[in-house]
PDB file of N, CA and C and ligand atoms in Angstrom:
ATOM      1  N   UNK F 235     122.165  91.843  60.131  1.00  0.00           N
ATOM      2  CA  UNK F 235     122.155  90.378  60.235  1.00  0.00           C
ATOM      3  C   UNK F 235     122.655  89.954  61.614  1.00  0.00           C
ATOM      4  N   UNK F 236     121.948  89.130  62.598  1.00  0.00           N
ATOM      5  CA  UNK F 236     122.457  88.667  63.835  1.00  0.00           C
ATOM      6  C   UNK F 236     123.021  86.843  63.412  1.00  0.00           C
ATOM      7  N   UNK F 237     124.226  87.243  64.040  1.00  0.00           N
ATOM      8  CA  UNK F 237     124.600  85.736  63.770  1.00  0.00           C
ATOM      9  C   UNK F 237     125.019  85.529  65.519  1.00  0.00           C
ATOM     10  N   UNK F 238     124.804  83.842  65.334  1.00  0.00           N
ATOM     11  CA  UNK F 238     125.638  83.110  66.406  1.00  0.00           C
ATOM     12  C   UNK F 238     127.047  83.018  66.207  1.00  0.00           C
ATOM     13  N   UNK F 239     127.985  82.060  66.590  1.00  0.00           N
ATOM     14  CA  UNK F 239     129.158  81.757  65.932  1.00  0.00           C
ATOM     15  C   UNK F 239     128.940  81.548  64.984  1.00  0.00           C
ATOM     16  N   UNK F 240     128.316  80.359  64.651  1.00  0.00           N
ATOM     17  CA  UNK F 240     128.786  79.622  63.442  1.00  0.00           C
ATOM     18  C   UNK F 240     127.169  79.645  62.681  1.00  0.00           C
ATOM     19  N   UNK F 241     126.113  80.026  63.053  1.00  0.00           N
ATOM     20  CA  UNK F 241     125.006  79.501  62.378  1.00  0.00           C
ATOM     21  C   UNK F 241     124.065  81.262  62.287  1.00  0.00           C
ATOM     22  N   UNK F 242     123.909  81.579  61.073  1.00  0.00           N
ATOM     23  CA  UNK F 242     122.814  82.903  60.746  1.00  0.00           C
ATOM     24  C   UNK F 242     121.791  82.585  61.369  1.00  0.00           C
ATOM     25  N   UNK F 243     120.609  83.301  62.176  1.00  0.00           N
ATOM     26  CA  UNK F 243     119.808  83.076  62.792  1.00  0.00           C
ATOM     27  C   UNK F 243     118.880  82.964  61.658  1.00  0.00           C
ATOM     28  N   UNK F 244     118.016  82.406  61.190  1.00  0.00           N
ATOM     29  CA  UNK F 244     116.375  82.737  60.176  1.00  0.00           C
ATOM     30  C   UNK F 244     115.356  82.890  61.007  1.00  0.00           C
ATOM     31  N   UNK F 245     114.452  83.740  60.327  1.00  0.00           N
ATOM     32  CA  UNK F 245     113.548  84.243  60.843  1.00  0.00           C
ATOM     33  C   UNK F 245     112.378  83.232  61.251  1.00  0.00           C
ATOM     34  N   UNK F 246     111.698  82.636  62.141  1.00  0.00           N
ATOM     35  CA  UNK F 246     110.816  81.126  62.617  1.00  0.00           C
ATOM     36  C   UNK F 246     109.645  81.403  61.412  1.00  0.00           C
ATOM     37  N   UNK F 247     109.201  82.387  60.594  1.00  0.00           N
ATOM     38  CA  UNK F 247     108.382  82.850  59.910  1.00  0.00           C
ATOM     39  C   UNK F 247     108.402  82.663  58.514  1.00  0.00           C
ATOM     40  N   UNK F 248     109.636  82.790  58.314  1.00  0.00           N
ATOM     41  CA  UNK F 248     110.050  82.945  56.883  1.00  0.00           C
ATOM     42  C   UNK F 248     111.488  82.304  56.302  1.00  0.00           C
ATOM     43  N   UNK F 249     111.835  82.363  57.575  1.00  0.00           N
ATOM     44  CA  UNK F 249     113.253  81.823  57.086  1.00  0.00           C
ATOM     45  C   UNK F 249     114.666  83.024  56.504  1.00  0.00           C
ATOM     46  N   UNK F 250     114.027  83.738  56.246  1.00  0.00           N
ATOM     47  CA  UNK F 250     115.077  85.201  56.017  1.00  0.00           C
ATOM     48  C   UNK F 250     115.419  85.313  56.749  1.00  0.00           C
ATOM     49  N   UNK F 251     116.811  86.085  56.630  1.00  0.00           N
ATOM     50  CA  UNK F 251     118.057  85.727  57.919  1.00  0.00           C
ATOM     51  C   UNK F 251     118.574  87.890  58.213  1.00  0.00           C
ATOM     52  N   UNK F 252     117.553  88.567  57.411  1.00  0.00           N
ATOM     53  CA  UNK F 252     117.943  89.872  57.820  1.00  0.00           C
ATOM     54  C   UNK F 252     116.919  90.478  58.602  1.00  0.00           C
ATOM     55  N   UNK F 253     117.061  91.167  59.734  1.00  0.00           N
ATOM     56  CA  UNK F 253     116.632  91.915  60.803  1.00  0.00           C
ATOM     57  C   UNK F 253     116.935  93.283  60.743  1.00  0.00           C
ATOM     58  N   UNK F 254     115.426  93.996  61.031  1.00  0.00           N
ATOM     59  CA  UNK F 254     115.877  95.266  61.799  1.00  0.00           C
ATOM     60  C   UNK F 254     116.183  95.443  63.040  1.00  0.00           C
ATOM     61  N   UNK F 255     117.099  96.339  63.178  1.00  0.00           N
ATOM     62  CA  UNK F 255     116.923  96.184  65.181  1.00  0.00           C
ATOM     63  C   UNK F 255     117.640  97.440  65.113  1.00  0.00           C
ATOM     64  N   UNK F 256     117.313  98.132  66.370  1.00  0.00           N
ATOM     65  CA  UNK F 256     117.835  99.005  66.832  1.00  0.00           C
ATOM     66  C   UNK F 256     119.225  98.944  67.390  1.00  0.00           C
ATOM     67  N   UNK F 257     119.715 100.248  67.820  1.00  0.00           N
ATOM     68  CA  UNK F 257     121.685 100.060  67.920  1.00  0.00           C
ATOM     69  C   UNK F 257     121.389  99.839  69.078  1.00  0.00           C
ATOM     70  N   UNK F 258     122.979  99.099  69.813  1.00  0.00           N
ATOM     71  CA  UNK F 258     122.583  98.378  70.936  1.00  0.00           C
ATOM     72  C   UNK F 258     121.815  97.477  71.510  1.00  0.00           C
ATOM     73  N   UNK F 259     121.052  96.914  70.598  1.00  0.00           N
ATOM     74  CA  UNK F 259     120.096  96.293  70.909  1.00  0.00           C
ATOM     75  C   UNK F 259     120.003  94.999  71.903  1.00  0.00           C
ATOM     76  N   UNK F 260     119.171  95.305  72.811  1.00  0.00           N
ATOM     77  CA  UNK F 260     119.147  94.379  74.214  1.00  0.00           C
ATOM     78  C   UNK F 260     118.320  93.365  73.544  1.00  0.00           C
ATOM     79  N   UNK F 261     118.404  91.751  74.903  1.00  0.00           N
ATOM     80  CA  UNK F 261     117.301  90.974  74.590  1.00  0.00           C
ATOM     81  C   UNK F 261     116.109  91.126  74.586  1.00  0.00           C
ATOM     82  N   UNK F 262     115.452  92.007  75.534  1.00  0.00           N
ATOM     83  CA  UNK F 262     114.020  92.312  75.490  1.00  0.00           C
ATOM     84  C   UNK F 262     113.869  93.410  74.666  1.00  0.00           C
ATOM     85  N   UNK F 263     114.670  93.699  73.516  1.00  0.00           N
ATOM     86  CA  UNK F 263     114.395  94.068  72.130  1.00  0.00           C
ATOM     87  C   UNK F 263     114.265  93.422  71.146  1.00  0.00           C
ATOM     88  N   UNK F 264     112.707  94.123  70.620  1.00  0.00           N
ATOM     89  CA  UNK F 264     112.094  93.859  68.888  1.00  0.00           C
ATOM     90  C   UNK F 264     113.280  93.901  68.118  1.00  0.00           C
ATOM     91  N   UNK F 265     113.250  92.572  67.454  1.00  0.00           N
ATOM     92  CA  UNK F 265     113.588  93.277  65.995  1.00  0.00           C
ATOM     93  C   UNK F 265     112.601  92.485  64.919  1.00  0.00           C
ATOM     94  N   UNK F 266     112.766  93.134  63.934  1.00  0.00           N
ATOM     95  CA  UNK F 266     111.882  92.900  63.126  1.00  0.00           C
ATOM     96  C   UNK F 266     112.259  92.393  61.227  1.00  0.00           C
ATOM     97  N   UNK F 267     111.462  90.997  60.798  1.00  0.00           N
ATOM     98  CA  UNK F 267     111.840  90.627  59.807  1.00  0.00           C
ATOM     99  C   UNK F 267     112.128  91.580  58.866  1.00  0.00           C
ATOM    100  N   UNK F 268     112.926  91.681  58.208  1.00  0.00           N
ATOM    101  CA  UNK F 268     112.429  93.150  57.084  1.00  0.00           C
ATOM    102  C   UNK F 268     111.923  92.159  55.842  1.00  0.00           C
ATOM    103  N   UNK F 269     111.695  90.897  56.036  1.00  0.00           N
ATOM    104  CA  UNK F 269     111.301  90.183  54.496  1.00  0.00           C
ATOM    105  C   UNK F 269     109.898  90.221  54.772  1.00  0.00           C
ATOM    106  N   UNK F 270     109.418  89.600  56.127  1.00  0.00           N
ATOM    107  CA  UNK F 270     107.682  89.207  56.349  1.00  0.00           C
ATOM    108  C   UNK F 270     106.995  89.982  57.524  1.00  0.00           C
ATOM    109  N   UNK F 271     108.444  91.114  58.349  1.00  0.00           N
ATOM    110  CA  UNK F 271     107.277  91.983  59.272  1.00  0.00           C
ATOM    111  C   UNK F 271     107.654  91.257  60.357  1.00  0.00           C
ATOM    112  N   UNK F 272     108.047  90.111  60.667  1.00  0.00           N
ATOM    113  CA  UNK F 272     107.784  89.089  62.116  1.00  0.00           C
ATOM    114  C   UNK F 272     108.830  89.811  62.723  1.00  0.00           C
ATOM    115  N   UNK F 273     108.105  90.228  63.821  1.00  0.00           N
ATOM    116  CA  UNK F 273     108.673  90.902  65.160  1.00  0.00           C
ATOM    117  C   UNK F 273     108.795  89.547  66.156  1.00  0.00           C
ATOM    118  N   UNK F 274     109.962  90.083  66.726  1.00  0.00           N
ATOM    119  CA  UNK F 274     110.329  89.204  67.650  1.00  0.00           C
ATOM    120  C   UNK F 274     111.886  89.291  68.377  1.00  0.00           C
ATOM    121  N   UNK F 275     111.359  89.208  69.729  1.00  0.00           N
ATOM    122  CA  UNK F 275     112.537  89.720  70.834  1.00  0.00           C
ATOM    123  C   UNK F 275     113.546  88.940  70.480  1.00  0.00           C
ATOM    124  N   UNK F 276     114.600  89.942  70.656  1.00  0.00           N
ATOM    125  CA  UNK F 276     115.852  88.812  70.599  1.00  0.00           C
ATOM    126  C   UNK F 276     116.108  88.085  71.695  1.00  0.00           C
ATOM    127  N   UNK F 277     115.983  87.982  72.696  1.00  0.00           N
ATOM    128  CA  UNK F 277     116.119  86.641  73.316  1.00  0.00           C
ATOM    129  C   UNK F 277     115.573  85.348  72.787  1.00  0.00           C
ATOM    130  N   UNK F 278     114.045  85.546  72.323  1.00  0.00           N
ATOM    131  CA  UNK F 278     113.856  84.391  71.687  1.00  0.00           C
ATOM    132  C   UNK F 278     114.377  84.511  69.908  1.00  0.00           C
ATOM    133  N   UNK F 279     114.745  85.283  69.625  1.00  0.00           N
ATOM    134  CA  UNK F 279     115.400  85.010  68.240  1.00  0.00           C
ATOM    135  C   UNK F 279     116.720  84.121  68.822  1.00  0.00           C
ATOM    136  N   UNK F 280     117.348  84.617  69.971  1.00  0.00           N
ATOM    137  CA  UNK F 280     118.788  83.761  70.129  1.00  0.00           C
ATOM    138  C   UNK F 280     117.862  82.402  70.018  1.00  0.00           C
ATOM    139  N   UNK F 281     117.072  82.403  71.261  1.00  0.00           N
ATOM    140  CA  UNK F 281     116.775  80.812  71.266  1.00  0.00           C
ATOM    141  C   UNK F 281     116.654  79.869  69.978  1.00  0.00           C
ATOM    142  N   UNK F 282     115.472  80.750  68.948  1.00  0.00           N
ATOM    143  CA  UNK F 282     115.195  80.024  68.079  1.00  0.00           C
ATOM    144  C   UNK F 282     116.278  79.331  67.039  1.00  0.00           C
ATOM    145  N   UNK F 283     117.328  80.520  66.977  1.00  0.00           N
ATOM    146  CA  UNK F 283     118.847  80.361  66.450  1.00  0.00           C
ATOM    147  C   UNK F 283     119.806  78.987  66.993  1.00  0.00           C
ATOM    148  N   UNK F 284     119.319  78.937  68.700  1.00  0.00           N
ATOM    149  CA  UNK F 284     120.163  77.805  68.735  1.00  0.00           C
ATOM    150  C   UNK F 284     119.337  76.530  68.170  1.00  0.00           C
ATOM    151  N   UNK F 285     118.056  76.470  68.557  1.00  0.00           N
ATOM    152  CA  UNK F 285     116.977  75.319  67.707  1.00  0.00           C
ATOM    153  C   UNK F 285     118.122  75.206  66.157  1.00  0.00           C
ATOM    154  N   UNK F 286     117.832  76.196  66.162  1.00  0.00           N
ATOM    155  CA  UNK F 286     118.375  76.369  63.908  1.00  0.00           C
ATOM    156  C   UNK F 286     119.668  75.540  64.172  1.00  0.00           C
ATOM    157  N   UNK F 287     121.127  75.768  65.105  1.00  0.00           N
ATOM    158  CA  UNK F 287     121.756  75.263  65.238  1.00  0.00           C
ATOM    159  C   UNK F 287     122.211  74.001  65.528  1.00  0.00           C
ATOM    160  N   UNK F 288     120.950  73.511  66.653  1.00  0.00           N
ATOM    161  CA  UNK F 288     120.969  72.133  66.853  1.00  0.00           C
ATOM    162  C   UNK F 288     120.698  71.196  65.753  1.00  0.00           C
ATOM    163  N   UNK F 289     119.682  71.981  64.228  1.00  0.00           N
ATOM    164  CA  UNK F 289     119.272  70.963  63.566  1.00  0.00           C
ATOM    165  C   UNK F 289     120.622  70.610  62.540  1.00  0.00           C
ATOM    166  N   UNK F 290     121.484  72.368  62.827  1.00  0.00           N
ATOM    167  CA  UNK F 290     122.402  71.763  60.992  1.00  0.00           C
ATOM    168  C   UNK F 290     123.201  70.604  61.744  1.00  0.00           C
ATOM    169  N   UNK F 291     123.562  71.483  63.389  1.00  0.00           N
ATOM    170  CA  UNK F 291     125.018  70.236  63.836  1.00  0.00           C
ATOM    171  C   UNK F 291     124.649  68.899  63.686  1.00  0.00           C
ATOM    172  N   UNK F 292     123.129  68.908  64.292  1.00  0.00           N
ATOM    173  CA  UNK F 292     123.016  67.397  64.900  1.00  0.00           C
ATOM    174  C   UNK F 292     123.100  66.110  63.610  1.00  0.00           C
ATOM    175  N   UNK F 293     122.336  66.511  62.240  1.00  0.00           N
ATOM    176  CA  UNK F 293     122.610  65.428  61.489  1.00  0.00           C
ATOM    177  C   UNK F 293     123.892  65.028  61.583  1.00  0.00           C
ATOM    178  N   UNK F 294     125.150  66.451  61.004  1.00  0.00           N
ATOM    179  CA  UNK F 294     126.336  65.780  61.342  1.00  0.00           C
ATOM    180  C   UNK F 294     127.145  64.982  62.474  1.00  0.00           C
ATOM    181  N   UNK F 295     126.602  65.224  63.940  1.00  0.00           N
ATOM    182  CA  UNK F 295     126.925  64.621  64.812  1.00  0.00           C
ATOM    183  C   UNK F 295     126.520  62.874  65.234  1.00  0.00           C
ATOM    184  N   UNK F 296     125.199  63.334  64.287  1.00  0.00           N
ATOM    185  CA  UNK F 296     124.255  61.677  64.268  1.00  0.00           C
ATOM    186  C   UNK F 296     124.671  60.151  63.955  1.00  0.00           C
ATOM    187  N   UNK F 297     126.232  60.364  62.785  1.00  0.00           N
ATOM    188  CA  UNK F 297     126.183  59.015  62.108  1.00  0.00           C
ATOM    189  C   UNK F 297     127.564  58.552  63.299  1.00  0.00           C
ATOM    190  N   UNK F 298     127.779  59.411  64.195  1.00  0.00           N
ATOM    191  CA  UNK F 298     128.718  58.936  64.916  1.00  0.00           C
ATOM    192  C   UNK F 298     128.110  58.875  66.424  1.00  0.00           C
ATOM    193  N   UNK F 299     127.000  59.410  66.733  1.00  0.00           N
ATOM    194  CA  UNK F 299     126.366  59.237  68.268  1.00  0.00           C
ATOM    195  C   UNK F 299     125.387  57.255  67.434  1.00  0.00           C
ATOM    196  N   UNK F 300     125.274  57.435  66.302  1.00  0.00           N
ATOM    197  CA  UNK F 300     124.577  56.289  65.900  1.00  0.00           C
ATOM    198  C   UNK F 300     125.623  55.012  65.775  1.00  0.00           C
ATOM    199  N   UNK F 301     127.017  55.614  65.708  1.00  0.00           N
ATOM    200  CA  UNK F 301     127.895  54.341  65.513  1.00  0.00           C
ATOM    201  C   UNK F 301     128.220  53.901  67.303  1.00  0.00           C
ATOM    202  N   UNK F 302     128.308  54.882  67.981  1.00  0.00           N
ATOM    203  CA  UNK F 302     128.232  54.793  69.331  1.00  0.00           C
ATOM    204  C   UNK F 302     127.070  53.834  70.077  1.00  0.00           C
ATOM    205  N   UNK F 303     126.074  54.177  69.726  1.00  0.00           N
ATOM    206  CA  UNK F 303     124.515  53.702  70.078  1.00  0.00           C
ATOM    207  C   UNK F 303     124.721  52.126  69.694  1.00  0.00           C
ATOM    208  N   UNK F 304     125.313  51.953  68.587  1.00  0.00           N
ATOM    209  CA  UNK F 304     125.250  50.459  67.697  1.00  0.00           C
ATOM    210  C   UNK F 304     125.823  49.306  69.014  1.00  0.00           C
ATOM    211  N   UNK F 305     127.125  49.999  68.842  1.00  0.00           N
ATOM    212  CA  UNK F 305     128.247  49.378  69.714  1.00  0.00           C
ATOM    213  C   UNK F 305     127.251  48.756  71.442  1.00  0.00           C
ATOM    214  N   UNK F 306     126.954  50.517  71.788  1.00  0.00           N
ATOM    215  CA  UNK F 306     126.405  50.138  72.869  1.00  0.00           C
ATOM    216  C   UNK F 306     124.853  49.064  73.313  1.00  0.00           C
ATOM    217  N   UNK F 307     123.935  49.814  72.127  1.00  0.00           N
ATOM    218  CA  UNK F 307     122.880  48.815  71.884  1.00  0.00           C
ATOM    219  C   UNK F 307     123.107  48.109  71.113  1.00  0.00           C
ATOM    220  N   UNK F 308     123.790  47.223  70.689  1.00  0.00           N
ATOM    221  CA  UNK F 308     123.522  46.656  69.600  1.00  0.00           C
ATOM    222  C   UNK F 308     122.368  45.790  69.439  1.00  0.00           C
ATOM    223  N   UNK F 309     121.784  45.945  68.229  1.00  0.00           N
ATOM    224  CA  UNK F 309     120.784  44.963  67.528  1.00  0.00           C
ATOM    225  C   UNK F 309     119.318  45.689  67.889  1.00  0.00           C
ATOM    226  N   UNK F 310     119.771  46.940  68.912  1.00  0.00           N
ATOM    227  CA  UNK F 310     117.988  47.567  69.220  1.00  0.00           C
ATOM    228  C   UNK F 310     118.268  48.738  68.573  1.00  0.00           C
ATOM    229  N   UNK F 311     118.910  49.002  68.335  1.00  0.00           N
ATOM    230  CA  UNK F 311     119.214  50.637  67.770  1.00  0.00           C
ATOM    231  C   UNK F 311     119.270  50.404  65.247  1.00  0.00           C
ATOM    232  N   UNK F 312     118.109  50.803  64.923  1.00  0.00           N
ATOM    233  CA  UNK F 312     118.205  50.615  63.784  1.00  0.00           C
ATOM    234  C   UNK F 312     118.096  51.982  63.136  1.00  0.00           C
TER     235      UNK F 312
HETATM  236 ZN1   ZN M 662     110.359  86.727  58.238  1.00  0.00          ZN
END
């Protein structure tokens, strides 16, 4: 399983969060879904991981960049 800090990477394919990969494994190393087969370098698995990350943080970050936005736009921001 490759994790970030705080967020399991899923697979862009399937959503399964377990990988094969080889030991040591560099960024311009495969690893591979073991649920659906989807190969894919870990560099872009990190990337896709932070995507995954931006979506859980950002709702939570939203109702307060939105109370911010209010203040600042007010009356255009709905
Ligand atoms: Zn998969």
């Amino acid at each position: 399983m490759i994790k970030t800090t705080h967020v399991t990477i899923q697979c862009p394919q399937c959503g399964y969060t377990d990988f094969e990969q080889p030991e040591n494994v560099q960024d311009d190393d495969f690893v591979k879904c073991v649920f659906c087969g989807h190969q894919i370098m870990l560099c872009d698995l990190k990337e896709a991981g932070i995507e995954q990350a931006k979506e859980i943080l950002i709702p939570e970050a939203k109702k307060e960049i939105e109370e911010m936005l209010k203040n600042t736009l007010k009356g255009t921001f709905k």
